[in-house]
């Protein structure tokens, strides 16, 4: 608050010297009483406005914090969702390997054996063909 020269109490206690042709003391006192009332009203208004200003600054600070937290949560949410999706896919892949892996291994072994039999049959057929040509 700015440095004030007079407080309401200073105005109330002010005494003026009287001279022969001076102002009417009653009229001056009435005027000063009005000034004191206005002065006190302004002081109350200033205090009320300062309290409101402090309250609003506190609310702004609170809203800024909550906004920062919510923006942090929004930026972190997609990351955690991506990690979660990756984990789910990894688990699903492991589960498929566990469930179908044994069957696939058996099928692969069977296919390998079948291909070996087929290739040996072709080899035998080639040998037979070669023997037939020699006749």
XYZ file of C-alpha atoms in Angstrom, residues 72-131:
60
model
C 1.460 -34.776 -18.114
C -1.099 -37.541 -17.709
C -2.304 -37.070 -21.299
C 1.236 -37.313 -22.685
C 2.036 -40.352 -20.542
C -1.193 -42.224 -21.307
C -0.411 -43.078 -24.960
C 3.075 -44.282 -23.997
C 1.750 -46.643 -21.367
C -0.980 -47.827 -23.734
C 1.631 -48.562 -26.412
C 3.737 -50.496 -23.957
C 0.650 -52.370 -22.859
C -0.255 -53.233 -26.462
C 3.283 -54.417 -27.114
C 3.189 -56.569 -23.991
C -0.135 -58.055 -25.050
C 1.224 -58.892 -28.500
C 4.323 -60.451 -26.971
C 2.242 -62.564 -24.607
C -0.035 -63.617 -27.456
C 2.966 -64.648 -29.545
C 4.375 -66.693 -26.666
C 0.987 -68.307 -26.132
C 0.710 -69.212 -29.827
C 4.182 -70.715 -29.737
C 3.258 -72.746 -26.679
C -0.081 -73.959 -28.021
C 0.687 -74.315 -31.717
C 4.455 -74.672 -31.483
C 4.358 -78.354 -30.561
C 1.903 -79.046 -33.350
C 3.995 -77.025 -35.799
C 7.124 -78.889 -34.728
C 5.339 -82.176 -35.334
C 4.077 -80.974 -38.717
C 7.546 -79.727 -39.640
C 9.073 -83.053 -38.673
C 6.424 -84.876 -40.684
C 6.968 -82.587 -43.675
C 10.722 -83.090 -43.442
C 10.280 -86.842 -43.389
C 7.803 -86.675 -46.265
C 10.130 -84.533 -48.328
C 12.991 -86.936 -47.625
C 10.849 -89.874 -48.725
C 9.714 -88.016 -51.836
C 13.242 -86.968 -52.715
C 14.517 -90.514 -52.165
C 11.714 -91.759 -54.417
C 12.764 -89.317 -57.095
C 16.351 -90.382 -56.677
C 15.322 -94.023 -57.080
C 13.229 -93.107 -60.114
C 16.225 -91.340 -61.646
C 18.370 -94.399 -60.973
C 15.733 -96.636 -62.531
C 15.479 -94.338 -65.528
C 19.227 -94.404 -65.953
C 19.270 -98.185 -65.786
